Each structure stands twice: as C-alpha cells, then as structure tokens.
C-alpha cells in the first residue's frame, strides 16, 4: 500500500498511477478539484520507419517533433470541479493498493464523508471511477474532458467525447460516460453537470487506430466505435461487478509471488509513504518499505505492459507532456531491457510478450535502416539507441541493440519452456540476428574476431573490439546454440556460430586488476560514469560467474567497486556512489551485478542508494526526471539476491544481505520451467520446494542450498 495524508500537487513525484497495460492514469486526490490525467500507450507523433540517417540531420541529433522521429504524447485530462467546499484536512487519506490495483481517496467529518475509488480494468478494458458521499450536495460538480492535442470535446446527456487526427495521420478518440448515479446529470456546454447525487460512477476510455503491425503500416480501425462499444458494455454492469472482476484479476497477478525478509516497527508502518521514505533517506531501517519497492515494480510492469499491446516505455505508459524527456521512447542500450529484467523471474512472462512482439514488428523497418547504413546486401538487422512505435530509429547506432533484444526472446523461452513459441517466434528471430554478426565480424590479424566500430554506451570513442559488443554477441551466439539444440535443427549453421563464438576476442584484465571497458588498457579508476556496459557478461549476461571464471569475476568486482567510488577495491555504500553514477537505472543494475558476484551487502547498498537518492515521494524512480527503469530494475535485482538460475543450477539465497536474517519467498521462477518457494531462518534455508509446473520433464534438478549442491526431485506442477 502507498498512502498519503495530503493530496498530490506534483504529477511526477506525488500523483499515483493506475493502468491496465494499455490505458493508464495518474490521480491527484484534490478534494475540491479532482484532476485525472490519462494516457493510452499508442498516442505517438512521428513518421513511419523514421531513419535518422536519411532525415538530413547529423547522426547525433535527437528529434522529438511530431513529424520526425516523434515522441509519446499526453492524451488528456478528466476534471471534476465540486461546488460544495470540501474538508480536506479532516480524516484525509489517499492510497493505492498495489495488490488490488484500486486507488482510494477519502476525507470529511462524520456525516460529511466522501470516498472515491478508481481503477484501470483489464476485464472491461477502461478506467472506472466511483464516488460516494454521505450528503447529497457533496458530489455536485462540473465534469470536463480535455484533450492535450487540442481536439474539442462535445457533451450529450451522459457522455463527453472528443476525437482527432495527429499530423502523422494517427486517429484518436476518447469518451467519458456517466454509467450510474442517484442524482441528476445534464449536458452543460462542452461538459456535464451533476446535482443531488450521493453515488456517481464514471467510465473513461481512450484509443487510437494504431496497430502493432508493420505490414499494415501501423494502422488499424477507427478507434471511436471501439471506445463507444467498451463504454456500452461496461455501463450495463453494476459498479460492484466491475470492481470485483478487476480485484480478482489484479490480486491473482499479485499473489503469484510473495517476498518477505523482516517486519518494520509498528510505529514506522503507521507512517504515510512519503514520511517513511524521508525517514529511510535519513538513515532509518525499514525492510517493509524495501519489500514494497519489489511489489511496486511488479505492479508497474503489469499495469503498463500486456500481451497484444506495446511494451513499457521509459515512463511505463504515464506521461503528461507533449515533449517528454527522451521522447519517452524505447532506449535500446539498457532502459527498455531493464524494464523487463523482472518479467520472467517474478512470473510476469505474459507482460514480457509485449516486448517480444514489438521486436518482431520493429525489425521490419529496422532491416531497411540497417541496409541503408551497412550496405544493401546486409543480412539481419539492428537498431539505433532510440526506437519508436512506428519502427523509427534515432540517435546513434547501438550496433548490438538487436542482439540484446534477442536475449529477451531467449529468456522468455528459458523460463516458459514453450516449444511452439521457440520454434515459431524466438528461434527464427535469433537466427536472423546471428546472421548480421556472422557477416559483420572481422579478423583483427591475430586470429581473433572483433566487432567493428562499436562503443561502450554512452562513453568513450567508437572503435573496433569494444568488450560491450563482444559480450552481447557472445551471449547472442550462446542463446542461439541453446535454442537450436533444443529444437535439434540447423546443425551446419550451429557449427558456424560455435566457431565464431570461440574466436571472439576475449575479455581482458587491465593494469589495475579491472575488467577492461575497452580493448586498450586505458580505463580510469576514478571514472564515475553511469554506465557499466563492460559488465554485461556478469548481468544480465551469464558468461562471467564466480565458479566458471574466477579471474574475470575478480576483475569485474574491481571495475564495479571503482565505478561505485572505491578504487582501492574496498566495500561500497550508497555514500561512495556519487555524481553521474546516481541514476534511476544505475543503482539496480549494479545491485544485480553485485548479486551475481555474490556480494550481498553491496547489492543491498545499491538498493538502499536507489531509495535514498533517486526515488520520489510516490516511490517512482527518477533519473532525473521520472522514469521507471529503476522500479523495474529494483524488483529484478531483489529477485537475483534471492534466487539465481543462469548457470544451470538453482541457487537459493545467493546474495542474502546479513541483516535479512529471517524470511521467505514464494513463486519466484527459475529457468527450465520451475517455480521455487523458500523459507530461511538465521540466514540458512530451512525449507524449500521446486515445482516443475512448466518443465517438459521432471528430471532431478541441481539446487545450491547453503553453499552445497543437491539433486532434487521437483514436485509436479
């Protein structure tokens, strides 16, 4: 539960989010004037297949305009202006239940109380708002619906609606319906006026004619009939029915995974969220606040990503600007990937499918952009750092972008074990990306293969043989080999890929014991850059492990501690991390790397740093400004501290901080198709269960328990 004693004033740091994976809103809870800012994930400006190289611009110019690369756009606002003066200081409480997905605002003295509920329903596929009051004039209000793109609303007896077309031809529509009330409703100009009501139910839907289909030129059907059909269907149901269906669906997702590692004192739990965070920032201990961050990351991903829709962008799907930072786009050099690191390990694989389909579709125009840049006969494809929902490519080439995407295609298979998905979707896409690198790698004259003209985002020069490129390509090749072996196909090409992988220029240990970021040994131990791209092989990759490569593991730890402010290799804390390294996504990436390196205390220090330095009062993370990769990444990092499965063994509590003495988790996922539950006391496992609910076979599985490996017969699913 997130809750507050005061209404929100600031959209970024105080308003609370609801979402159904397609449609979302931010709520403020102002007693006299309720503002609900809403979004639909496909309202984007920009042209189809934008190619930075052909736009008459330098390669490093980022264009968020309506007609260039474009950006994610704000949809509109719902306003309720109440006639009677409310009592905001009497029993005021504004809360978001992360399990039910219901936002509640209440206030008012006895006999004059007001209660508001809001949720984003997946079952009805729209936003639902319900208001009740103990006196008849408390809900007297004027209701308006405004569009951030200047469309004009019209009102009839119970509905306000608008529609329009963007400069790129994208059509959009939205409508608000008064579904039920015991008062009177009438049209008043472009809005509605409500009088003498003690109950009021509103339904809101917004859509575009966007279609995630490059062959259809990214366009589908007129959105207005779909909006009206959704409102008609929901308006015929009682509010209690809509609420119960939504609550059942949301709680089912929340209940898939549970984590606990200690209780906070009762007097701390009794504080509102912003006061708890302030206490934590000042050095206080609050394990349940950390656990809330884990739950919040899952809530946000489920709320902003669903099968058949678009993936979560830099801001999830919440945006109040027509020029959002970095276009609220899909950044391919860490951010969109981090959004989905928690998807499989915390049992949100259904949300992950949105990213899979996005990659499949943006590959179509990206093939064209790739051939424009790398030659007409280039096989495969890759992408620039910024991608749009129309397959646009902007800013600098991130040449391994598609190979990093391919890791997500593979991971969905590794956790889900869906052979049809592997054969029909993941394998062809991964193979095609391998073909790009089959043709592109060059011999450096020593027998090693190198990737030409790579970079270490967003850091340093472009040159041949950058370790970031090689680590991701090595990961791509291994993922391909594993997929091909699972399908038992393409034996000849498998041999080619295996040979290329073996010849890739290896990682190197530099003069001060570091894992080199460049092929030349020029790393600066005082460098505090936000990116740690040369540690991909530790996490999210799986090439450097303490058991399999101890020398590189030690070098990776030297590099990471130096980037975290300790060039002497000593322990780090959130205080040693300074300057450019304090970013929303930097903390959780480093937490996950420390977890893979077995450094439990330092992994926790990164999570603590995220909460203390880059988390807003509403617990949304800030780069700055607000972007949600930190929230998603924190959930992923905590999962890695509790359970790992990347090297073929299921590791229980591989990076458990010493003060997480007693605890449990249930429902975390391991590769191979396993659900894992675990209980520990005094830092040692007392009980665990491995369930083969998706595994194709129930063969014994290797599990590392308190430092020793055992073979376990998994329970049937």
XYZ file of C-alpha atoms in Angstrom:
717
model
C 0.000 0.000 0.000
C 1.161 3.510 -0.867
C -0.711 6.121 1.143
C -0.515 9.818 1.942
C -2.119 12.349 4.276
C -2.218 15.086 1.633
C -3.483 15.478 -1.944
C -0.957 15.386 -4.776
C 0.161 18.636 -6.330
C 3.064 17.456 -8.494
C 2.408 14.956 -11.311
C 5.897 13.484 -11.250
C 6.594 12.958 -7.570
C 3.191 12.767 -5.876
C 0.369 11.608 -8.198
C -0.273 7.853 -8.149
C -0.529 5.557 -11.202
C -3.170 3.079 -12.300
C -3.025 1.137 -15.570
C -4.408 -1.893 -17.369
C -1.450 -2.460 -19.690
C -2.887 -0.232 -22.413
C -4.664 2.631 -20.688
C -3.400 4.465 -17.626
C -3.988 7.461 -15.397
C -2.336 9.474 -12.645
C -4.539 10.569 -9.747
C -4.112 13.589 -7.502
C -6.944 13.302 -4.976
C -7.687 17.020 -4.653
C -10.946 17.417 -2.679
C -12.362 20.465 -4.485
C -10.955 19.818 -7.952
C -10.164 16.260 -8.925
C -7.755 16.061 -11.856
C -7.212 12.692 -13.518
C -4.511 12.789 -16.178
C -4.796 9.839 -18.574
C -2.789 8.142 -21.312
C -3.150 5.488 -23.976
C 0.134 3.829 -24.844
C -0.089 4.244 -28.640
C -0.650 8.020 -28.919
C 2.628 8.848 -30.656
C 3.752 11.532 -33.051
C 6.350 10.819 -35.706
C 6.565 9.159 -39.079
C 6.610 5.500 -40.014
C 10.057 3.932 -40.176
C 11.925 7.148 -39.379
C 15.590 6.717 -40.266
C 17.942 9.234 -38.686
C 20.491 8.737 -41.467
C 18.034 9.815 -44.154
C 16.496 12.762 -42.311
C 19.067 15.349 -43.341
C 20.345 15.584 -39.778
C 23.646 14.833 -38.114
C 23.684 11.362 -36.606
C 23.652 12.671 -33.042
C 20.596 14.950 -33.298
C 17.538 13.709 -31.436
C 14.255 14.964 -32.892
C 11.150 14.585 -30.689
C 8.895 16.568 -33.023
C 5.558 15.424 -34.393
C 6.840 14.828 -37.899
C 10.348 13.464 -37.326
C 11.197 10.575 -35.028
C 8.267 11.677 -32.873
C 7.501 11.077 -29.220
C 4.929 9.669 -26.849
C 2.142 12.194 -26.338
C -0.182 13.108 -23.482
C -3.803 12.148 -24.184
C -5.862 14.323 -21.880
C -7.354 15.175 -18.501
C -10.605 14.485 -16.727
C -11.638 17.287 -14.347
C -14.317 17.232 -11.665
C -14.873 20.627 -10.061
C -17.036 20.291 -6.964
C -19.433 23.061 -5.965
C -19.521 22.459 -2.221
C -16.389 23.284 -0.273
C -14.807 20.033 0.895
C -12.931 19.369 4.130
C -9.517 18.154 3.010
C -7.942 18.302 6.472
C -10.493 16.011 8.146
C -9.552 12.315 8.013
C -7.859 12.745 4.616
C -6.234 9.650 3.143
C -5.084 8.989 -0.418
C -3.930 5.427 -1.125
C -3.024 2.939 -3.853
C -3.401 -0.744 -3.030
C -0.703 -2.493 -5.075
C -2.444 -5.868 -4.815
C -5.996 -4.912 -5.762
C -4.905 -2.063 -8.059
C -7.550 0.228 -6.534
C -6.823 3.878 -5.768
C -8.859 5.358 -2.907
C -9.323 8.909 -1.640
C -11.379 9.653 1.464
C -11.979 12.733 3.590
C -14.631 14.571 5.588
C -16.046 14.766 9.080
C -18.567 12.167 10.349
C -21.784 12.555 8.411
C -19.998 14.528 5.688
C -17.601 11.877 4.415
C -16.589 11.431 0.782
C -14.975 8.334 -0.732
C -13.557 7.996 -4.238
C -12.301 4.836 -5.897
C -10.518 4.433 -9.210
C -9.035 1.507 -11.104
C -7.913 0.550 -14.595
C -9.866 -2.547 -15.523
C -8.405 -5.165 -17.834
C -11.609 -7.153 -17.923
C -13.651 -4.135 -19.114
C -10.595 -2.502 -20.763
C -11.259 1.025 -19.499
C -10.883 3.315 -16.482
C -13.512 3.190 -13.760
C -14.208 5.912 -11.153
C -16.732 5.631 -8.333
C -17.713 8.399 -5.906
C -19.886 8.171 -2.800
C -20.848 10.831 -0.267
C -22.859 10.991 2.929
C -24.637 14.207 1.955
C -26.375 14.958 -1.294
C -24.588 18.153 -2.274
C -21.036 16.808 -1.787
C -20.908 15.389 -5.320
C -22.431 18.386 -7.080
C -19.822 19.075 -9.759
C -18.965 20.125 -13.275
C -17.203 17.449 -15.332
C -14.978 18.256 -18.294
C -12.798 16.152 -20.554
C -9.872 17.933 -22.196
C -7.541 16.752 -24.907
C -3.803 17.504 -24.861
C -3.804 17.627 -28.686
C -6.412 20.428 -28.977
C -9.412 18.375 -30.066
C -12.703 19.878 -28.923
C -14.995 17.869 -26.659
C -18.756 17.638 -27.079
C -21.296 16.587 -24.458
C -24.734 14.994 -24.536
C -26.987 13.833 -21.702
C -24.463 11.471 -20.091
C -21.316 11.426 -22.257
C -18.409 13.721 -23.096
C -16.291 12.764 -26.103
C -13.609 14.032 -28.431
C -11.788 12.731 -31.458
C -8.984 13.955 -33.689
C -6.124 13.148 -36.027
C -2.444 13.826 -35.434
C -0.156 15.314 -38.062
C 1.104 11.808 -38.876
C -2.432 10.615 -39.643
C -2.929 8.686 -36.401
C -6.592 8.861 -35.379
C -7.580 9.018 -31.712
C -10.779 9.181 -29.679
C -11.834 9.292 -26.035
C -15.128 9.375 -24.182
C -16.386 9.649 -20.613
C -19.721 8.111 -19.645
C -21.790 8.638 -16.506
C -22.713 4.998 -16.027
C -24.768 5.288 -12.848
C -25.887 7.900 -10.336
C -28.762 8.619 -7.951
C -28.590 12.302 -8.881
C -29.341 14.369 -11.972
C -26.959 14.736 -14.907
C -27.277 17.175 -17.779
C -25.083 18.470 -20.538
C -23.713 21.938 -19.847
C -21.760 23.368 -22.767
C -18.853 21.007 -23.504
C -19.179 19.239 -20.162
C -21.638 17.638 -17.753
C -23.208 18.936 -14.543
C -24.113 16.564 -11.705
C -26.529 17.554 -8.917
C -28.010 15.936 -5.781
C -26.019 12.716 -6.092
C -24.636 10.531 -3.332
C -23.377 7.932 -5.817
C -21.617 8.524 -9.119
C -19.890 6.012 -11.431
C -17.826 7.232 -14.390
C -16.258 5.192 -17.196
C -13.454 6.513 -19.411
C -11.888 5.013 -22.494
C -9.302 6.326 -24.968
C -7.926 4.631 -28.075
C -6.084 5.229 -31.334
C -6.098 3.436 -34.672
C -2.508 2.290 -34.092
C -1.811 -1.355 -34.834
C 1.411 -3.141 -33.915
C 1.859 -4.464 -37.438
C 4.445 -3.116 -39.848
C 2.746 -4.828 -42.809
C -0.431 -2.853 -42.038
C 1.640 0.353 -41.923
C 0.971 0.566 -38.177
C -2.709 1.407 -38.632
C -5.903 -0.409 -37.745
C -9.562 0.506 -37.455
C -11.308 3.723 -36.443
C -10.989 3.996 -32.642
C -14.284 5.802 -31.963
C -16.624 2.798 -32.401
C -14.379 0.696 -30.164
C -14.481 3.373 -27.446
C -18.263 3.534 -27.528
C -18.600 -0.260 -27.568
C -16.376 -0.611 -24.491
C -18.384 2.039 -22.640
C -21.700 0.449 -23.634
C -20.594 -2.977 -22.435
C -19.309 -1.735 -19.080
C -22.191 0.651 -18.455
C -24.555 -2.311 -18.379
C -22.759 -3.776 -15.355
C -23.123 -2.652 -11.730
C -20.083 -0.961 -10.228
C -19.705 -3.803 -7.738
C -19.410 -6.290 -10.606
C -16.751 -4.246 -12.404
C -14.835 -3.794 -9.157
C -14.970 -7.469 -8.191
C -13.764 -8.625 -11.613
C -10.887 -6.144 -11.563
C -9.906 -7.005 -7.996
C -9.904 -10.732 -8.735
C -7.684 -10.274 -11.797
C -5.238 -7.914 -10.072
C -4.901 -9.992 -6.915
C -4.305 -13.142 -8.966
C -1.252 -11.465 -10.530
C -0.043 -10.057 -7.206
C -0.443 -13.440 -5.496
C 1.853 -15.209 -7.956
C 4.897 -14.005 -5.994
C 5.454 -13.167 -2.305
C 8.644 -11.970 -0.616
C 9.480 -11.138 2.987
C 12.713 -10.538 4.865
C 11.591 -8.907 8.084
C 8.973 -6.634 9.585
C 9.288 -2.905 10.203
C 8.302 -1.500 13.616
C 4.597 -0.783 14.030
C 5.230 2.931 14.501
C 7.060 3.017 11.156
C 4.384 1.038 9.313
C 1.824 3.530 10.642
C 3.538 6.402 8.798
C 2.410 7.548 5.328
C 4.686 6.553 2.473
C 6.377 9.927 1.988
C 7.245 10.149 5.696
C 8.600 6.593 5.688
C 10.766 7.413 2.691
C 12.038 10.596 4.370
C 12.926 8.535 7.435
C 14.706 5.977 5.221
C 16.614 8.724 3.404
C 17.812 9.992 6.786
C 19.299 6.585 7.595
C 16.341 4.719 9.059
C 15.799 0.982 8.644
C 12.544 -0.134 7.006
C 12.584 -3.623 5.446
C 8.898 -3.478 4.563
C 9.490 -0.315 2.542
C 12.117 -2.226 0.536
C 9.605 -5.049 0.059
C 7.045 -2.513 -1.145
C 9.511 -1.443 -3.849
C 9.639 -5.071 -5.028
C 5.841 -5.277 -5.171
C 5.607 -1.858 -6.843
C 7.915 -2.925 -9.687
C 5.661 -5.888 -10.478
C 2.573 -3.685 -10.211
C 4.000 -1.110 -12.616
C 5.024 -3.701 -15.211
C 1.661 -5.443 -15.106
C -0.012 -2.016 -15.325
C 1.964 -0.828 -18.356
C 2.552 -3.985 -20.413
C 0.250 -6.759 -21.580
C 0.057 -9.302 -24.422
C -1.069 -7.709 -27.661
C -0.002 -4.239 -26.569
C 3.119 -2.117 -26.659
C 5.973 -2.644 -24.207
C 6.567 -0.323 -21.277
C 8.489 2.763 -22.372
C 10.832 4.984 -20.362
C 7.886 6.187 -18.271
C 5.860 2.967 -18.324
C 2.775 4.391 -20.015
C 2.301 7.521 -17.892
C 3.097 10.872 -19.484
C 1.782 14.415 -19.036
C 3.875 16.118 -21.726
C 3.916 16.500 -25.496
C 7.697 16.730 -25.332
C 8.599 14.142 -22.689
C 12.248 13.544 -21.761
C 13.989 11.376 -24.364
C 10.598 11.178 -26.125
C 9.505 8.568 -23.515
C 10.827 6.184 -26.148
C 12.399 2.723 -26.233
C 16.091 3.112 -25.401
C 17.962 0.030 -26.607
C 21.234 0.377 -24.674
C 19.845 -0.524 -21.228
C 16.471 1.039 -20.459
C 13.852 -0.982 -22.318
C 15.754 -4.158 -21.458
C 15.847 -3.262 -17.754
C 12.098 -2.704 -17.854
C 11.749 -6.448 -18.462
C 14.515 -7.951 -16.319
C 11.966 -8.779 -13.637
C 9.368 -10.166 -16.041
C 10.336 -13.829 -16.048
C 11.920 -14.226 -12.606
C 8.854 -12.700 -10.900
C 6.284 -14.553 -13.029
C 5.203 -11.763 -15.368
C 6.033 -13.608 -18.574
C 2.685 -12.564 -20.030
C 3.793 -8.922 -19.803
C 7.072 -9.910 -21.489
C 5.192 -10.953 -24.633
C 4.564 -7.274 -25.426
C 8.303 -6.732 -25.864
C 8.666 -9.898 -27.947
C 6.023 -8.787 -30.444
C 7.383 -5.232 -30.525
C 10.816 -6.565 -31.518
C 9.277 -8.741 -34.228
C 7.484 -5.775 -35.783
C 10.130 -3.037 -35.497
C 12.549 -5.451 -37.168
C 10.739 -4.762 -40.458
C 11.715 -1.076 -40.897
C 14.933 -1.645 -38.957
C 16.075 -4.013 -41.708
C 15.718 -1.119 -44.149
C 17.570 1.306 -41.870
C 20.285 -1.307 -41.312
C 20.841 -1.769 -45.045
C 20.869 1.974 -45.582
C 23.709 2.231 -43.078
C 25.666 -1.007 -43.534
C 25.102 -1.945 -47.165
C 22.286 -3.119 -49.403
C 23.195 -6.794 -49.068
C 23.413 -6.837 -45.272
C 21.660 -9.809 -43.704
C 19.770 -9.441 -40.463
C 19.209 -6.121 -38.735
C 19.992 -3.962 -35.770
C 18.831 -0.618 -34.376
C 19.815 2.779 -33.131
C 19.651 3.807 -29.481
C 16.118 5.257 -29.742
C 13.190 3.401 -31.273
C 9.584 4.478 -31.782
C 6.336 2.517 -32.034
C 6.448 3.017 -35.818
C 9.825 1.314 -36.135
C 11.697 4.625 -36.136
C 15.425 4.705 -35.427
C 17.100 7.775 -33.977
C 20.312 8.950 -32.357
C 23.495 6.852 -32.505
C 23.673 3.280 -33.711
C 23.722 0.805 -30.859
C 25.026 -1.921 -33.116
C 24.268 -4.734 -30.671
C 20.728 -3.491 -29.977
C 19.050 -6.400 -31.735
C 21.407 -8.892 -30.095
C 20.388 -7.517 -26.684
C 16.736 -7.768 -27.724
C 17.456 -11.388 -28.617
C 18.370 -12.109 -25.018
C 14.771 -11.368 -24.085
C 13.489 -13.647 -26.832
C 15.674 -16.389 -25.399
C 14.852 -15.724 -21.741
C 11.118 -15.994 -22.403
C 11.798 -19.471 -23.763
C 14.208 -20.395 -20.963
C 11.641 -19.652 -18.253
C 8.447 -20.657 -20.066
C 9.651 -23.757 -21.984
C 7.046 -23.210 -24.690
C 8.340 -25.187 -27.670
C 5.812 -23.689 -30.093
C 6.975 -20.190 -29.157
C 10.609 -21.223 -29.539
C 10.121 -22.816 -32.949
C 7.764 -20.269 -34.488
C 8.837 -16.972 -32.907
C 12.093 -16.852 -30.968
C 14.344 -19.139 -32.993
C 13.849 -17.515 -36.435
C 14.372 -14.045 -34.968
C 17.500 -15.018 -33.015
C 18.970 -16.782 -36.040
C 18.434 -13.749 -38.256
C 20.222 -11.515 -35.762
C 23.082 -14.009 -35.671
C 23.373 -13.670 -39.448
C 24.006 -9.956 -39.069
C 27.032 -10.728 -36.885
C 28.117 -13.719 -38.961
C 28.723 -11.264 -41.787
C 29.959 -8.295 -39.767
C 32.716 -9.671 -37.523
C 36.253 -9.123 -38.832
C 39.605 -10.736 -38.117
C 41.927 -8.427 -36.184
C 45.059 -10.024 -37.631
C 45.788 -12.166 -34.570
C 43.139 -14.797 -35.216
C 40.525 -13.114 -33.051
C 37.255 -11.757 -34.373
C 36.172 -8.247 -33.417
C 33.061 -6.159 -33.883
C 33.957 -3.096 -35.972
C 33.242 0.452 -34.858
C 31.462 -0.302 -31.620
C 31.065 1.804 -28.480
C 30.619 1.462 -24.769
C 27.372 3.384 -24.195
C 27.337 6.272 -23.677
C 31.002 6.556 -23.030
C 34.201 6.855 -24.987
C 35.051 6.598 -28.673
C 33.820 4.332 -31.438
C 36.418 1.706 -32.269
C 36.902 -1.951 -33.108
C 36.674 -4.648 -30.475
C 34.710 -2.976 -27.661
C 34.016 -5.560 -24.893
C 30.388 -4.450 -24.536
C 29.783 -5.528 -28.131
C 31.631 -8.792 -27.733
C 29.887 -9.775 -24.523
C 26.452 -9.255 -26.052
C 27.415 -11.044 -29.287
C 28.825 -13.938 -27.254
C 25.559 -14.050 -25.329
C 23.592 -13.984 -28.595
C 25.588 -16.856 -30.053
C 25.196 -18.986 -26.920
C 21.478 -18.317 -26.791
C 21.204 -19.320 -30.432
C 23.129 -22.538 -29.819
C 20.908 -23.438 -26.879
C 17.749 -22.788 -28.895
C 18.961 -24.742 -31.915
C 19.942 -27.662 -29.682
C 16.517 -27.645 -28.010
C 14.872 -27.851 -31.448
C 17.589 -30.108 -32.894
C 17.832 -28.039 -36.098
C 20.413 -26.319 -38.345
C 23.435 -28.447 -37.446
C 25.659 -26.860 -40.090
C 24.876 -23.292 -39.054
C 25.261 -24.249 -35.401
C 28.828 -25.275 -36.180
C 29.486 -21.912 -37.829
C 28.097 -19.981 -34.850
C 30.019 -22.105 -32.359
C 33.237 -21.422 -34.257
C 32.578 -17.677 -34.392
C 31.837 -17.618 -30.682
C 35.077 -19.393 -29.856
C 37.091 -16.871 -31.898
C 35.603 -13.673 -30.457
C 38.256 -11.506 -28.852
C 38.187 -12.354 -25.131
C 37.655 -10.091 -22.143
C 40.888 -8.750 -20.655
C 42.141 -7.869 -17.205
C 43.862 -4.493 -17.109
C 46.787 -2.925 -15.324
C 44.953 -2.184 -12.073
C 43.151 -5.523 -11.978
C 39.996 -4.265 -13.676
C 37.866 -5.847 -16.363
C 38.687 -3.619 -19.299
C 35.982 -1.438 -20.792
C 37.992 -1.059 -23.996
C 40.374 -3.337 -25.773
C 43.202 -0.962 -24.986
C 44.075 -0.794 -21.297
C 43.058 2.812 -20.702
C 40.318 2.560 -18.049
C 40.447 5.350 -15.480
C 39.984 4.076 -11.897
C 38.487 7.463 -10.982
C 35.812 7.228 -13.672
C 32.302 7.516 -12.184
C 30.324 7.154 -15.406
C 26.739 5.931 -15.016
C 27.087 3.039 -17.484
C 28.792 -0.234 -16.627
C 28.385 -1.705 -20.094
C 31.547 -3.832 -19.911
C 29.951 -5.826 -17.074
C 27.096 -7.127 -19.234
C 28.752 -10.546 -19.125
C 28.044 -10.719 -15.390
C 24.465 -9.447 -15.559
C 22.199 -9.658 -17.455
C 24.572 -11.963 -19.348
C 25.788 -15.288 -17.986
C 29.383 -15.609 -19.197
C 31.307 -14.429 -16.137
C 30.475 -16.409 -12.996
C 32.384 -16.970 -9.739
C 32.587 -20.726 -10.342
C 33.242 -20.677 -14.078
C 35.615 -17.725 -14.476
C 37.088 -16.667 -11.108
C 39.774 -14.389 -12.579
C 37.281 -12.398 -14.658
C 34.863 -12.375 -11.719
C 37.520 -10.760 -9.537
C 38.297 -8.219 -12.254
C 34.610 -7.410 -12.698
C 34.354 -6.752 -8.965
C 37.348 -4.401 -9.130
C 35.734 -2.493 -12.015
C 32.377 -2.255 -10.303
C 33.679 -1.104 -6.934
C 35.805 1.532 -8.671
C 32.792 2.819 -10.618
C 30.988 2.923 -7.243
C 33.668 5.182 -5.772
C 36.184 2.736 -4.215
C 39.285 2.467 -6.383
C 41.013 0.513 -3.597
C 38.526 -2.328 -4.025
C 37.035 -1.809 -0.585
C 33.342 -2.159 0.279
C 30.965 0.326 -1.264
C 27.913 2.046 0.145
C 25.348 4.412 -1.263
C 27.533 7.242 0.063
C 30.531 6.212 -2.069
C 28.405 6.340 -5.243
C 28.466 9.937 -6.420
C 27.780 12.269 -9.313
C 26.864 10.745 -12.655
C 26.530 7.301 -11.087
C 23.397 8.339 -9.195
C 20.773 7.493 -11.806
C 17.453 5.657 -11.612
C 18.689 2.655 -13.575
C 22.331 2.679 -12.431
C 21.624 1.570 -8.862
C 19.601 -1.570 -9.690
C 21.919 -2.667 -12.490
C 24.826 -2.531 -10.071
C 22.737 -4.255 -7.408
C 22.079 -7.142 -9.797
C 25.757 -7.347 -10.806
C 26.843 -7.408 -7.166
C 24.250 -10.142 -6.554
C 25.668 -12.268 -9.383
C 29.150 -11.726 -7.932
C 27.930 -12.973 -4.542
C 28.375 -9.580 -2.869
C 25.188 -9.455 -0.805
C 25.875 -6.429 1.367
C 26.992 -4.331 -1.596
C 23.956 -5.393 -3.635
C 21.726 -4.191 -0.796
C 23.707 -0.938 -0.576
C 22.752 -0.216 -4.200
C 19.067 -0.792 -3.461
C 19.348 1.483 -0.457
C 21.006 4.115 -2.638
C 18.160 3.962 -5.152
C 15.612 4.585 -2.402
C 17.619 7.316 -0.717
C 18.815 9.267 -3.748
C 16.712 8.528 -6.861
C 13.237 7.732 -5.579
C 10.411 10.268 -5.410
C 7.846 10.581 -2.625
C 5.387 8.349 -4.514
C 8.171 5.697 -4.792
C 8.550 6.204 -8.539
C 12.194 6.403 -9.559
C 13.840 9.424 -11.109
C 16.798 9.652 -13.469
C 16.048 12.617 -13.009
C 13.390 13.170 -14.346
C 10.946 10.375 -13.536
C 11.468 7.167 -15.460
C 10.539 3.712 -14.293
C 13.521 1.546 -15.250
C 14.724 1.960 -11.657
C 11.497 0.498 -10.278
C 11.561 -2.449 -12.665
C 15.294 -2.946 -12.119
C 14.968 -2.918 -8.332
C 12.457 -5.764 -8.478
C 14.765 -7.724 -10.768
C 17.797 -7.126 -8.534
C 15.952 -8.285 -5.416
C 14.916 -11.445 -7.263
C 18.594 -12.067 -8.143
C 19.561 -11.659 -4.484
C 17.052 -14.354 -3.518
C 17.244 -16.791 -6.438
C 19.525 -17.367 -9.435
C 19.399 -19.957 -12.196
C 21.549 -18.587 -15.034
C 24.339 -21.197 -14.850
C 22.219 -24.368 -14.853
C 21.922 -24.648 -11.058
C 19.134 -23.150 -8.967
C 20.868 -21.032 -6.306
C 18.834 -20.337 -3.183
C 19.723 -17.075 -1.401
C 22.896 -16.462 -3.458
C 23.282 -12.868 -2.212
C 21.309 -12.576 1.005
C 22.236 -9.442 2.981
C 23.322 -10.360 6.529
C 20.529 -8.374 8.154
C 17.819 -10.122 6.111
C 18.049 -12.756 8.841
C 14.689 -14.486 8.550
C 12.353 -14.537 5.614
C 10.654 -16.354 2.794
C 9.705 -16.127 -0.832
C 7.096 -17.947 -2.862
C 6.573 -18.077 -6.609
C 9.899 -16.838 -7.938
C 10.775 -18.505 -11.228
C 13.869 -20.394 -12.336
C 14.976 -21.168 -15.876
C 13.885 -24.573 -17.086
C 10.249 -24.023 -16.156
C 10.410 -24.136 -12.347
C 8.569 -22.337 -9.555
C 10.600 -22.020 -6.357
C 9.467 -21.390 -2.766
C 11.919 -20.941 0.107
C 11.979 -20.228 3.848
C 15.090 -19.258 5.807
C 15.985 -18.621 9.431
C 19.187 -17.049 10.724
C 20.345 -16.768 7.107
C 20.066 -20.512 6.400
C 17.454 -22.344 4.349
C 15.000 -24.299 6.482
C 12.564 -25.365 3.760
C 12.229 -25.101 0.004
C 10.175 -26.520 -2.844
C 10.975 -26.697 -6.555
C 7.876 -27.255 -8.674
C 8.162 -28.362 -12.303
C 4.956 -26.692 -13.444
C 6.348 -25.725 -16.862
C 9.324 -28.026 -17.239
C 8.971 -30.513 -20.116
C 10.459 -33.275 -17.936
C 10.589 -33.822 -14.189
C 14.214 -34.918 -14.070
C 16.221 -34.225 -10.907
C 17.365 -30.604 -10.771
C 20.567 -29.240 -9.203
C 19.902 -26.848 -6.316
C 22.543 -24.971 -4.292
C 21.426 -24.798 -0.665
C 23.581 -23.072 1.945
C 26.674 -23.495 -0.213
C 26.261 -27.166 -1.150
C 24.741 -28.674 -4.295
C 21.988 -31.263 -4.046
C 19.880 -33.067 -6.632
C 16.189 -32.563 -6.029
C 13.178 -34.339 -7.452
C 10.897 -31.451 -8.430
C 7.291 -31.503 -7.324
C 4.735 -31.941 -10.110
C 3.043 -28.799 -11.375
